[in-house]
C-alpha cells in the first residue's frame, strides 16, 4: 500500500476486537514458478466499475467473517473474504486504487469512493490481501472453509462450510 495514501480512522466508540488472524497459505504451489506454470489470473470490480483489480494465484483461505467491522461495513450478517498474494494485486480500473479506511491500527479496508463498494482488506505486516468474494468476476473455488467471529453471527443465520482442501484426509480403504 502506498504510504502517502490518506486513510481515515474509526471513531472512538467502535471498540470491536481486532480481526482474527488466519494462517497464510501460498497462492502458487511450491515449484510452480520453476516449472514455468502461469499463476491463475482473476479480475474483480466495484458496483460502478470505477475501481477494478486483477489478482494472481489460487484463492486462499476463503472464509466468512461476522465481526462488528464486517457487519457494519457490509450491512449484512457476514462478508466472504478470499486471500491472494499482495504482490499479485494490480489496480486496473479508471479510478486507480480505492480509498482506504483504517478499521484497526494495522488494518486497512479499501472501498470505491464513488459507489461505496467494499473491495479489499490488508494488514500492514501481511503479504496477503483479502478481497471481498462477491467482488470477484469468477467465484469458483471460493466456497468458505471457515467462519471468523461465528459467535457474533446473526442467530438466525445457518452456515454450512465447504470442506477445507488443505485439511488432512483419511487414508483410502
N, CA, C and O atoms as a DFTB+ gen file, in Angstrom:
692 C
 N C O
     1  1       0.835      -1.165       0.000
     2  2       0.000       0.000       0.000
     3  2       0.881       1.230       0.000
     4  3       1.905       1.265       0.682
     5  1       0.500       2.214      -0.741
     6  2       1.232       3.453      -0.845
     7  2       1.117       4.227       0.463
     8  3       0.008       4.581       0.862
     9  1       2.252       4.505       1.156
    10  2       2.165       5.183       2.439
    11  2       1.631       6.599       2.332
    12  3       1.208       7.158       3.345
    13  1       1.630       7.201       1.157
    14  2       1.122       8.559       1.015
    15  2      -0.398       8.604       0.915
    16  3      -0.981       9.688       0.916
    17  1      -1.051       7.445       0.829
    18  2      -2.497       7.425       0.751
    19  2      -3.095       7.924       2.045
    20  3      -2.642       7.560       3.130
    21  1      -4.112       8.755       1.930
    22  2      -4.790       9.248       3.118
    23  2      -5.748       8.175       3.604
    24  3      -6.561       7.669       2.831
    25  1      -5.658       7.830       4.861
    26  2      -6.591       6.882       5.441
    27  2      -7.338       7.575       6.559
    28  3      -6.841       8.526       7.161
    29  1      -8.514       7.099       6.827
    30  2      -9.282       7.620       7.941
    31  2      -9.257       6.590       9.048
    32  3      -8.925       5.428       8.811
    33  1      -9.599       6.996      10.235
    34  2      -9.588       6.069      11.364
    35  2     -10.979       5.965      11.954
    36  3     -11.781       6.890      11.828
    37  1     -11.274       4.833      12.604
    38  2     -12.601       4.648      13.166
    39  2     -12.824       5.587      14.339
    40  3     -11.875       6.053      14.970
    41  1     -14.092       5.857      14.620
    42  2     -14.413       6.685      15.768
    43  2     -14.087       5.931      17.050
    44  3     -13.978       4.705      17.047
    45  1     -13.934       6.662      18.131
    46  2     -13.513       6.049      19.391
    47  2     -14.560       5.109      19.961
    48  3     -14.232       4.275      20.805
    49  1     -15.838       5.217      19.517
    50  2     -16.865       4.330      20.064
    51  2     -16.891       2.982      19.363
    52  3     -17.678       2.118      19.750
    53  1     -16.073       2.768      18.359
    54  2     -16.016       1.487      17.654
    55  2     -14.937       0.632      18.303
    56  3     -13.803       0.577      17.826
    57  1     -15.295      -0.030      19.389
    58  2     -14.307      -0.742      20.188
    59  2     -14.313      -2.241      19.955
    60  3     -14.027      -3.011      20.872
    61  1     -14.633      -2.661      18.752
    62  2     -14.624      -4.088      18.444
    63  2     -13.216      -4.630      18.568
    64  3     -12.250      -3.889      18.385
    65  1     -13.081      -5.913      18.876
    66  2     -11.743      -6.504      18.987
    67  2     -11.061      -6.522      17.633
    68  3     -11.723      -6.440      16.598
    69  1      -9.725      -6.632      17.635
    70  2      -9.036      -6.688      16.352
    71  2      -9.470      -7.922      15.583
    72  3      -9.843      -8.932      16.180
    73  1      -9.423      -7.844      14.263
    74  2      -9.790      -9.006      13.461
    75  2      -8.882     -10.193      13.769
    76  3      -7.700     -10.030      14.070
    77  1      -9.455     -11.378      13.688
    78  2      -8.676     -12.588      13.934
    79  2      -7.671     -12.776      12.814
    80  3      -7.962     -12.473      11.656
    81  1      -6.504     -13.267      13.148
    82  2      -5.539     -13.578      12.111
    83  2      -5.754     -15.019      11.688
    84  3      -6.122     -15.871      12.496
    85  1      -5.524     -15.273      10.436
    86  2      -5.710     -16.616       9.903
    87  2      -4.414     -17.071       9.275
    88  3      -3.627     -16.238       8.828
    89  1      -4.165     -18.372       9.228
    90  2      -2.927     -18.849       8.629
    91  2      -2.846     -18.452       7.166
    92  3      -3.854     -18.412       6.461
    93  1      -1.643     -18.162       6.723
    94  2      -1.417     -17.780       5.336
    95  2      -0.908     -18.991       4.573
    96  3       0.026     -19.661       5.013
    97  1      -1.519     -19.269       3.436
    98  2      -1.081     -20.367       2.581
    99  2      -0.564     -19.786       1.282
   100  3      -1.014     -18.720       0.861
   101  1       0.346     -20.447       0.656
   102  2       0.923     -19.958      -0.598
   103  2      -0.123     -19.918      -1.702
   104  3      -0.925     -20.842      -1.837
   105  1      -0.115     -18.838      -2.499
   106  2      -1.058     -18.698      -3.606
   107  2      -0.616     -19.495      -4.829
   108  3      -1.416     -19.698      -5.742
   109  1       0.596     -19.939      -4.871
   110  2       1.089     -20.716      -6.002
   111  2       1.800     -21.937      -5.426
   112  3       2.631     -21.811      -4.526
   113  1       1.477     -23.094      -5.936
   114  2       2.062     -24.329      -5.422
   115  2       3.581     -24.263      -5.466
   116  3       4.153     -23.707      -6.404
   117  1       4.244     -24.832      -4.446
   118  2       5.704     -24.820      -4.448
   119  2       6.240     -25.428      -5.734
   120  3       5.774     -26.476      -6.183
   121  1       7.215     -24.763      -6.313
   122  2       7.832     -25.267      -7.527
   123  2       7.102     -24.893      -8.807
   124  3       7.600     -25.165      -9.899
   125  1       5.911     -24.265      -8.694
   126  2       5.133     -23.932      -9.885
   127  2       5.870     -22.911     -10.747
   128  3       5.889     -23.030     -11.973
   129  1       6.474     -21.912     -10.114
   130  2       7.200     -20.891     -10.884
   131  2       8.384     -21.538     -11.604
   132  3       8.654     -21.236     -12.766
   133  1       9.084     -22.426     -10.908
   134  2      10.234     -23.100     -11.511
   135  2       9.794     -23.983     -12.674
   136  3      10.552     -24.178     -13.624
   137  1       8.577     -24.518     -12.608
   138  2       8.076     -25.390     -13.665
   139  2       7.523     -24.588     -14.835
   140  3       7.095     -25.163     -15.836
   141  1       7.529     -23.257     -14.716
   142  2       7.053     -22.416     -15.804
   143  2       5.542     -22.287     -15.870
   144  3       5.010     -21.857     -16.894
   145  1       4.837     -22.649     -14.807
   146  2       3.384     -22.531     -14.796
   147  2       2.977     -21.086     -14.544
   148  3       3.536     -20.423     -13.671
   149  1       2.022     -20.605     -15.294
   150  2       1.493     -19.259     -15.082
   151  2       0.499     -19.309     -13.920
   152  3      -0.311     -20.233     -13.839
   153  1       0.557     -18.326     -13.025
   154  2      -0.427     -18.310     -11.944
   155  2      -1.814     -17.980     -12.491
   156  3      -1.953     -17.306     -13.512
   157  1      -2.822     -18.465     -11.796
   158  2      -4.203     -18.173     -12.153
   159  2      -4.439     -16.664     -12.057
   160  3      -3.922     -16.010     -11.151
   161  1      -5.211     -16.117     -12.983
   162  2      -5.490     -14.680     -13.032
   163  2      -7.000     -14.477     -12.881
   164  3      -7.792     -15.094     -13.593
   165  1      -7.388     -13.604     -11.945
   166  2      -8.805     -13.272     -11.750
   167  2      -8.979     -11.767     -11.726
   168  3      -8.054     -11.016     -11.418
   169  1     -10.177     -11.352     -12.056
   170  2     -10.494      -9.927     -12.039
   171  2     -11.680      -9.686     -11.118
   172  3     -12.433     -10.605     -10.798
   173  1     -11.832      -8.445     -10.699
   174  2     -12.958      -8.047      -9.878
   175  2     -13.137      -6.543      -9.953
   176  3     -12.274      -5.830     -10.465
   177  1     -14.250      -6.070      -9.447
   178  2     -14.521      -4.634      -9.510
   179  2     -15.639      -4.256      -8.560
   180  3     -16.340      -5.108      -8.014
   181  1     -15.784      -2.951      -8.380
   182  2     -16.853      -2.406      -7.561
   183  2     -18.148      -2.365      -8.374
   184  3     -18.161      -2.729      -9.550
   185  1     -19.225      -1.925      -7.747
   186  2     -20.523      -1.864      -8.404
   187  2     -20.520      -0.964      -9.636
   188  3     -21.086      -1.332     -10.665
   189  1     -19.892       0.211      -9.549
   190  2     -19.920       1.152     -10.676
   191  2     -18.800       0.893     -11.694
   192  3     -18.830       1.452     -12.790
   193  1     -17.814       0.054     -11.347
   194  2     -16.727      -0.287     -12.259
   195  2     -15.547       0.674     -12.237
   196  3     -14.574       0.462     -12.961
   197  1     -15.608       1.725     -11.425
   198  2     -14.516       2.696     -11.378
   199  2     -13.253       2.099     -10.759
   200  3     -12.145       2.379     -11.218
   201  1     -13.415       1.284      -9.728
   202  2     -12.279       0.613      -9.096
   203  2     -12.322      -0.853      -9.520
   204  3     -13.251      -1.582      -9.174
   205  1     -11.324      -1.268     -10.259
   206  2     -11.235      -2.644     -10.732
   207  2      -9.845      -3.170     -10.387
   208  3      -8.902      -2.398     -10.217
   209  1      -9.732      -4.479     -10.288
   210  2      -8.448      -5.076      -9.920
   211  2      -8.256      -6.403     -10.617
   212  3      -9.182      -6.989     -11.177
   213  1      -7.017      -6.852     -10.560
   214  2      -6.634      -8.170     -11.042
   215  2      -5.783      -8.792      -9.947
   216  3      -4.929      -8.123      -9.364
   217  1      -6.013     -10.071      -9.665
   218  2      -5.199     -10.795      -8.690
   219  2      -4.662     -12.056      -9.346
   220  3      -5.310     -12.650     -10.208
   221  1      -3.471     -12.452      -8.926
   222  2      -2.831     -13.658      -9.438
   223  2      -2.778     -14.701      -8.339
   224  3      -2.623     -14.369      -7.164
   225  1      -2.906     -15.945      -8.717
   226  2      -2.745     -17.037      -7.772
   227  2      -4.042     -17.768      -7.497
   228  3      -5.118     -17.390      -7.961
   229  1      -3.898     -18.820      -6.730
   230  2      -5.031     -19.640      -6.328
   231  2      -5.736     -18.974      -5.154
   232  3      -5.069     -18.475      -4.248
   233  1      -7.079     -18.953      -5.144
   234  2      -7.781     -18.386      -3.992
   235  2      -7.328     -19.069      -2.705
   236  3      -7.183     -20.291      -2.659
   237  1      -7.106     -18.273      -1.661
   238  2      -6.545     -18.762      -0.421
   239  2      -7.472     -18.450       0.748
   240  3      -7.954     -17.325       0.878
   241  1      -7.717     -19.427       1.582
   242  2      -8.466     -19.277       2.819
   243  2      -9.791     -18.529       2.648
   244  3     -10.027     -17.549       3.355
   245  1     -10.651     -18.958       1.742
   246  2     -11.951     -18.289       1.647
   247  2     -12.728     -18.536       2.940
   248  3     -12.920     -19.679       3.355
   249  1     -13.167     -17.452       3.565
   250  2     -13.881     -17.596       4.834
   251  2     -14.857     -16.448       5.033
   252  3     -14.700     -15.361       4.477
   253  1     -15.860     -16.724       5.837
   254  2     -16.817     -15.700       6.228
   255  2     -16.317     -15.024       7.493
   256  3     -15.595     -15.627       8.286
   257  1     -16.703     -13.772       7.678
   258  2     -16.392     -13.081       8.921
   259  2     -17.634     -12.316       9.366
   260  3     -18.256     -11.606       8.576
   261  1     -17.982     -12.470      10.628
   262  2     -19.140     -11.785      11.205
   263  2     -18.745     -10.829      12.312
   264  3     -19.556     -10.546      13.193
   265  1     -17.507     -10.317      12.291
   266  2     -17.098      -9.364      13.327
   267  2     -17.873      -8.055      13.153
   268  3     -18.489      -7.831      12.111
   269  1     -17.842      -7.212      14.151
   270  2     -18.588      -5.945      14.102
   271  2     -18.154      -5.057      12.946
   272  3     -18.974      -4.353      12.357
   273  1     -16.860      -5.090      12.619
   274  2     -16.400      -4.274      11.488
   275  2     -17.080      -4.713      10.199
   276  3     -17.584      -3.884       9.441
   277  1     -17.093      -6.009       9.954
   278  2     -17.654      -6.530       8.699
   279  2     -19.147      -6.295       8.599
   280  3     -19.643      -5.891       7.548
   281  1     -19.872      -6.544       9.685
   282  2     -21.323      -6.381       9.611
   283  2     -21.698      -4.914       9.450
   284  3     -22.683      -4.604       8.780
   285  1     -20.945      -4.018      10.040
   286  2     -21.228      -2.585       9.859
   287  2     -20.853      -2.120       8.454
   288  3     -21.603      -1.373       7.826
   289  1     -19.702      -2.557       7.964
   290  2     -19.255      -2.137       6.638
   291  2     -20.189      -2.673       5.555
   292  3     -20.540      -1.955       4.619
   293  1     -20.584      -3.929       5.687
   294  2     -21.370      -4.561       4.626
   295  2     -22.870      -4.367       4.784
   296  3     -23.609      -4.410       3.801
   297  1     -23.319      -4.155       6.003
   298  2     -24.761      -4.099       6.233
   299  2     -25.388      -5.477       6.198
   300  3     -26.613      -5.599       6.186
   301  1     -24.569      -6.514       6.181
   302  2     -25.051      -7.892       6.133
   303  2     -24.521      -8.689       7.312
   304  3     -23.744      -8.162       8.109
   305  1     -24.925      -9.949       7.440
   306  2     -24.511     -10.764       8.581
   307  2     -23.083     -11.301       8.498
   308  3     -22.556     -11.790       9.497
   309  1     -22.452     -11.219       7.334
   310  2     -21.080     -11.715       7.176
   311  2     -20.518     -11.212       5.853
   312  3     -21.262     -10.822       4.954
   313  1     -19.203     -11.228       5.750
   314  2     -18.519     -10.913       4.497
   315  2     -17.700     -12.139       4.110
   316  3     -17.070     -12.766       4.962
   317  1     -17.709     -12.477       2.827
   318  2     -16.866     -13.552       2.306
   319  2     -15.538     -12.936       1.900
   320  3     -15.486     -12.061       1.035
   321  1     -14.458     -13.402       2.532
   322  2     -13.102     -12.943       2.211
   323  2     -12.351     -14.041       1.490
   324  3     -12.494     -15.219       1.818
   325  1     -11.544     -13.654       0.502
   326  2     -10.712     -14.599      -0.229
   327  2      -9.316     -13.986      -0.338
   328  3      -9.171     -12.847      -0.783
   329  1      -8.294     -14.733       0.063
   330  2      -6.935     -14.217       0.065
   331  2      -6.186     -14.470      -1.230
   332  3      -6.386     -15.474      -1.913
   333  1      -5.311     -13.514      -1.542
   334  2      -4.376     -13.623      -2.662
   335  2      -3.085     -12.940      -2.231
   336  3      -3.092     -12.102      -1.329
   337  1      -1.994     -13.291      -2.866
   338  2      -0.718     -12.649      -2.535
   339  2      -0.798     -11.166      -2.878
   340  3      -1.266     -10.782      -3.950
   341  1      -0.338     -10.357      -1.958
   342  2      -0.394      -8.901      -2.119
   343  2       0.379      -8.430      -3.354
   344  3      -0.041      -7.498      -4.041
   345  1       1.514      -9.084      -3.628
   346  2       2.310      -8.673      -4.778
   347  2       1.690      -9.109      -6.108
   348  3       2.208      -8.760      -7.169
   349  1       0.583      -9.870      -6.068
   350  2      -0.115     -10.267      -7.279
   351  2      -1.343      -9.411      -7.566
   352  3      -2.133      -9.737      -8.452
   353  1      -1.509      -8.308      -6.816
   354  2      -2.650      -7.418      -6.990
   355  2      -2.269      -6.234      -7.871
   356  3      -1.216      -5.625      -7.679
   357  1      -3.122      -5.909      -8.832
   358  2      -2.936      -4.709      -9.654
   359  2      -4.281      -4.000      -9.770
   360  3      -5.302      -4.637     -10.029
   361  1      -4.280      -2.696      -9.581
   362  2      -5.490      -1.886      -9.754
   363  2      -5.595      -1.535     -11.229
   364  3      -4.677      -0.929     -11.781
   365  1      -6.695      -1.903     -11.879
   366  2      -6.816      -1.779     -13.329
   367  2      -7.912      -0.835     -13.797
   368  3      -7.982      -0.534     -14.989
   369  1      -8.758      -0.364     -12.914
   370  2      -9.885       0.481     -13.313
   371  2      -9.496       1.942     -13.464
   372  3      -8.410       2.340     -13.042
   373  1     -10.369       2.746     -14.062
   374  2     -10.088       4.170     -14.263
   375  2      -9.917       4.945     -12.956
   376  3      -9.274       5.995     -12.944
   377  1     -10.482       4.443     -11.861
   378  2     -10.379       5.131     -10.575
   379  2      -9.089       4.843      -9.829
   380  3      -8.857       5.421      -8.768
   381  1      -8.232       3.952     -10.362
   382  2      -6.981       3.611      -9.681
   383  2      -7.239       2.837      -8.403
   384  3      -8.098       1.956      -8.364
   385  1      -6.482       3.171      -7.344
   386  2      -6.644       2.497      -6.050
   387  2      -7.930       2.942      -5.370
   388  3      -8.441       4.029      -5.639
   389  1      -8.450       2.088      -4.483
   390  2      -9.620       2.501      -3.710
   391  2      -9.229       3.546      -2.663
   392  3      -8.048       3.841      -2.484
   393  1     -10.207       4.089      -1.991
   394  2      -9.979       4.934      -0.828
   395  2      -9.791       3.984       0.347
   396  3     -10.486       2.974       0.451
   397  1      -8.857       4.305       1.227
   398  2      -8.525       3.410       2.334
   399  2      -9.091       3.943       3.647
   400  3      -9.081       5.147       3.904
   401  1      -9.582       3.021       4.470
   402  2     -10.142       3.343       5.773
   403  2      -9.526       2.389       6.792
   404  3      -9.584       1.172       6.615
   405  1      -8.944       2.929       7.847
   406  2      -8.324       2.101       8.887
   407  2      -9.391       1.662       9.880
   408  3      -9.967       2.494      10.581
   409  1      -9.658       0.359       9.946
   410  2     -10.620      -0.148      10.921
   411  2      -9.921      -0.663      12.169
   412  3     -10.571      -1.054      13.138
   413  1      -8.621      -0.662      12.142
   414  2      -7.789      -1.062      13.271
   415  2      -6.439      -0.423      13.009
   416  3      -6.138      -0.126      11.853
   417  1      -5.607      -0.193      14.019
   418  2      -4.335       0.498      13.759
   419  2      -3.460      -0.133      12.667
   420  3      -2.701       0.577      12.008
   421  1      -3.552      -1.441      12.466
   422  2      -2.708      -2.085      11.453
   423  2      -3.509      -2.713      10.326
   424  3      -2.969      -3.511       9.559
   425  1      -4.784      -2.370      10.211
   426  2      -5.652      -2.988       9.202
   427  2      -6.378      -1.912       8.411
   428  3      -7.024      -1.034       8.984
   429  1      -6.267      -1.987       7.081
   430  2      -6.895      -1.014       6.191
   431  2      -7.903      -1.717       5.291
   432  3      -7.682      -2.848       4.857
   433  1      -9.011      -1.036       5.017
   434  2     -10.044      -1.537       4.103
   435  2     -10.090      -0.592       2.911
   436  3      -9.985       0.623       3.078
   437  1     -10.246      -1.135       1.722
   438  2     -10.337      -0.327       0.520
   439  2     -11.739      -0.362      -0.050
   440  3     -12.338      -1.430      -0.183
   441  1     -12.262       0.806      -0.386
   442  2     -13.599       0.882      -0.938
   443  2     -13.636       1.911      -2.069
   444  3     -12.764       2.775      -2.167
   445  1     -14.653       1.807      -2.916
   446  2     -14.819       2.748      -4.017
   447  2     -15.416       4.042      -3.480
   448  3     -16.476       4.020      -2.853
   449  1     -14.745       5.173      -3.719
   450  2     -15.293       6.435      -3.226
   451  2     -16.529       6.899      -4.009
   452  3     -17.262       7.777      -3.553
   453  1     -16.754       6.314      -5.178
   454  2     -17.917       6.694      -5.997
   455  2     -19.179       5.951      -5.602
   456  3     -20.216       6.573      -5.369
   457  1     -19.106       4.611      -5.522
   458  2     -20.319       3.821      -5.237
   459  2     -20.323       3.211      -3.845
   460  3     -21.355       2.709      -3.400
   461  1     -19.188       3.243      -3.143
   462  2     -19.130       2.746      -1.769
   463  2     -18.837       1.265      -1.618
   464  3     -18.771       0.774      -0.491
   465  1     -18.660       0.537      -2.711
   466  2     -18.411      -0.898      -2.620
   467  2     -17.125      -1.178      -1.843
   468  3     -16.078      -0.596      -2.123
   469  1     -17.220      -2.071      -0.870
   470  2     -16.092      -2.522      -0.061
   471  2     -15.397      -3.638      -0.838
   472  3     -16.025      -4.641      -1.177
   473  1     -14.095      -3.467      -1.122
   474  2     -13.395      -4.398      -2.012
   475  2     -12.296      -5.219      -1.362
   476  3     -12.199      -6.416      -1.628
   477  1     -11.462      -4.619      -0.515
   478  2     -10.276      -5.302      -0.022
   479  2     -10.000      -4.966       1.439
   480  3     -10.482      -3.972       1.982
   481  1      -9.205      -5.837       2.046
   482  2      -8.712      -5.626       3.397
   483  2      -7.266      -6.089       3.415
   484  3      -6.936      -7.132       2.851
   485  1      -6.402      -5.314       4.063
   486  2      -4.993      -5.700       4.129
   487  2      -4.418      -5.290       5.480
   488  3      -4.625      -4.170       5.945
   489  1      -3.703      -6.204       6.090
   490  2      -2.975      -5.914       7.324
   491  2      -1.593      -5.400       6.927
   492  3      -0.976      -5.911       5.992
   493  1      -1.119      -4.397       7.635
   494  2       0.152      -3.750       7.288
   495  2       1.315      -4.724       7.156
   496  3       2.168      -4.543       6.288
   497  1       1.368      -5.753       8.000
   498  2       2.522      -6.652       8.006
   499  2       2.285      -7.952       7.235
   500  3       3.066      -8.895       7.360
   501  1       1.227      -8.006       6.448
   502  2       0.893      -9.242       5.744
   503  2       1.327      -9.203       4.284
   504  3       1.323      -8.147       3.652
   505  1       1.700     -10.367       3.754
   506  2       2.000     -10.461       2.330
   507  2       0.765     -10.889       1.537
   508  3       0.839     -11.141       0.334
   509  1      -0.378     -10.967       2.240
   510  2      -1.640     -11.331       1.606
   511  2      -2.584     -10.132       1.603
   512  3      -2.506      -9.258       2.467
   513  1      -3.466     -10.110       0.624
   514  2      -4.556      -9.138       0.599
   515  2      -5.837      -9.951       0.499
   516  3      -5.903     -10.943      -0.228
   517  1      -6.837      -9.527       1.225
   518  2      -8.116     -10.217       1.198
   519  2      -9.069      -9.400       0.334
   520  3      -9.219      -8.196       0.541
   521  1      -9.711     -10.050      -0.633
   522  2     -10.707      -9.376      -1.453
   523  2     -12.078      -9.890      -1.049
   524  3     -12.223     -11.034      -0.618
   525  1     -13.082      -9.036      -1.191
   526  2     -14.434      -9.500      -0.905
   527  2     -14.814     -10.482      -2.018
   528  3     -14.707     -10.177      -3.206
   529  1     -15.252     -11.648      -1.602
   530  2     -15.513     -12.721      -2.553
   531  2     -16.489     -12.358      -3.653
   532  3     -16.338     -12.803      -4.790
   533  1     -17.495     -11.549      -3.323
   534  2     -18.502     -11.244      -4.322
   535  2     -18.125     -10.065      -5.212
   536  3     -18.909      -9.670      -6.075
   537  1     -16.926      -9.493      -5.011
   538  2     -16.426      -8.503      -5.967
   539  2     -15.662      -9.191      -7.101
   540  3     -15.351      -8.562      -8.112
   541  1     -15.359     -10.486      -6.932
   542  2     -14.666     -11.253      -7.976
   543  2     -15.621     -11.579      -9.126
   544  3     -16.787     -11.893      -8.891
   545  1     -15.137     -11.507     -10.355
   546  2     -15.936     -11.899     -11.512
   547  2     -16.112     -13.414     -11.563
   548  3     -17.183     -13.895     -11.932
   549  1     -15.094     -14.162     -11.204
   550  2     -15.127     -15.629     -11.185
   551  2     -14.973     -16.066      -9.727
   552  3     -13.907     -15.910      -9.132
   553  1     -16.048     -16.613      -9.161
   554  2     -16.007     -17.025      -7.741
   555  2     -15.765     -18.518      -7.567
   556  3     -15.943     -19.039      -6.466
   557  1     -15.370     -19.210      -8.611
   558  2     -15.106     -20.645      -8.460
   559  2     -13.951     -20.848      -7.476
   560  3     -12.978     -20.094      -7.478
   561  1     -14.074     -21.867      -6.648
   562  2     -13.033     -22.180      -5.667
   563  2     -13.018     -21.257      -4.469
   564  3     -12.034     -21.220      -3.731
   565  1     -14.107     -20.499      -4.256
   566  2     -14.135     -19.560      -3.134
   567  2     -15.204     -19.904      -2.097
   568  3     -15.556     -19.059      -1.273
   569  1     -15.720     -21.123      -2.127
   570  2     -16.683     -21.516      -1.094
   571  2     -15.987     -21.423       0.255
   572  3     -14.870     -21.919       0.399
   573  1     -16.622     -20.798       1.251
   574  2     -15.939     -20.584       2.534
   575  2     -15.631     -21.884       3.272
   576  3     -16.462     -22.788       3.359
   577  1     -14.409     -21.948       3.801
   578  2     -13.980     -23.113       4.584
   579  2     -13.892     -22.778       6.072
   580  3     -13.585     -23.653       6.881
   581  1     -14.153     -21.538       6.438
   582  2     -14.119     -21.124       7.834
   583  2     -15.051     -19.951       8.060
   584  3     -15.559     -19.345       7.117
   585  1     -15.270     -19.641       9.349
   586  2     -16.147     -18.526       9.717
   587  2     -15.579     -17.850      10.961
   588  3     -15.701     -18.375      12.068
   589  1     -14.959     -16.685      10.780
   590  2     -14.417     -15.912      11.896
   591  2     -15.554     -15.205      12.631
   592  3     -16.532     -14.777      12.018
   593  1     -15.415     -15.090      13.934
   594  2     -16.408     -14.415      14.780
   595  2     -17.797     -15.026      14.596
   596  3     -18.801     -14.315      14.562
   597  1     -17.839     -16.338      14.480
   598  2     -19.104     -17.069      14.314
   599  2     -20.040     -16.799      15.488
   600  3     -21.258     -16.750      15.319
   601  1     -19.466     -16.623      16.677
   602  2     -20.297     -16.372      17.860
   603  2     -21.021     -15.030      17.789
   604  3     -21.981     -14.805      18.525
   605  1     -20.567     -14.136      16.906
   606  2     -21.230     -12.842      16.730
   607  2     -22.188     -12.842      15.537
   608  3     -22.812     -11.824      15.241
   609  1     -22.303     -13.980      14.855
   610  2     -23.188     -14.064      13.690
   611  2     -24.641     -13.927      14.126
   612  3     -24.994     -14.234      15.264
   613  1     -25.465     -13.465      13.213
   614  2     -26.896     -13.369      13.481
   615  2     -27.401     -14.747      13.895
   616  3     -27.074     -15.738      13.242
   617  1     -28.195     -14.832      14.968
   618  2     -28.625     -16.146      15.458
   619  2     -29.477     -16.921      14.462
   620  3     -29.577     -18.143      14.571
   621  1     -30.090     -16.252      13.502
   622  2     -30.929     -16.922      12.518
   623  2     -30.132     -17.412      11.308
   624  3     -30.681     -18.064      10.419
   625  1     -28.836     -17.095      11.279
   626  2     -28.016     -17.453      10.118
   627  2     -27.499     -18.886      10.257
   628  3     -26.832     -19.221      11.236
   629  1     -27.811     -19.722       9.275
   630  2     -27.315     -21.095       9.248
   631  2     -26.120     -21.135       8.303
   632  3     -26.188     -20.638       7.179
   633  1     -25.028     -21.730       8.770
   634  2     -23.808     -21.737       7.980
   635  2     -23.364     -23.165       7.729
   636  3     -23.210     -23.956       8.661
   637  1     -23.160     -23.483       6.469
   638  2     -22.612     -24.780       6.074
   639  2     -21.325     -24.480       5.325
   640  3     -21.348     -23.877       4.252
   641  1     -20.215     -24.899       5.889
   642  2     -18.910     -24.594       5.295
   643  2     -18.479     -25.687       4.323
   644  3     -18.846     -26.854       4.466
   645  1     -17.705     -25.288       3.349
   646  2     -17.123     -26.231       2.395
   647  2     -16.002     -27.001       3.079
   648  3     -15.467     -26.552       4.092
   649  1     -15.651     -28.140       2.538
   650  2     -14.504     -28.887       3.037
   651  2     -13.240     -28.101       2.742
   652  3     -13.083     -27.556       1.649
   653  1     -12.340     -28.040       3.715
   654  2     -11.070     -27.349       3.521
   655  2     -10.184     -28.232       2.647
   656  3      -9.878     -29.361       3.031
   657  1      -9.767     -27.741       1.476
   658  2      -8.955     -28.584       0.589
   659  2      -7.594     -28.927       1.174
   660  3      -6.954     -29.867       0.703
   661  1      -7.130     -28.202       2.181
   662  2      -5.832     -28.494       2.788
   663  2      -5.934     -29.286       4.086
   664  3      -4.918     -29.582       4.715
   665  1      -7.164     -29.633       4.493
   666  2      -7.354     -30.412       5.725
   667  2      -6.878     -31.846       5.508
   668  3      -6.968     -32.373       4.399
   669  1      -6.368     -32.477       6.571
   670  2      -5.958     -33.888       6.449
   671  2      -7.157     -34.759       6.068
   672  3      -8.272     -34.530       6.538
   673  1      -6.929     -35.724       5.242
   674  2      -7.978     -36.635       4.785
   675  2      -7.675     -38.044       5.289
   676  3      -6.512     -38.430       5.403
   677  1      -8.726     -38.813       5.592
   678  2      -8.485     -40.208       5.996
   679  2      -7.887     -40.990       4.831
   680  3      -8.149     -40.702       3.663
   681  1      -7.094     -41.962       5.173
   682  2      -6.496     -42.826       4.137
   683  2      -7.578     -43.603       3.410
   684  3      -8.581     -43.988       4.010
   685  1      -7.381     -43.830       2.140
   686  2      -8.351     -44.615       1.370
   687  2      -8.355     -46.047       1.878
   688  3      -7.305     -46.570       2.252
   689  1      -9.536     -46.703       1.899
   690  2      -9.591     -48.104       2.373
   691  2      -8.871     -49.046       1.461
   692  3      -8.829     -50.248       1.724
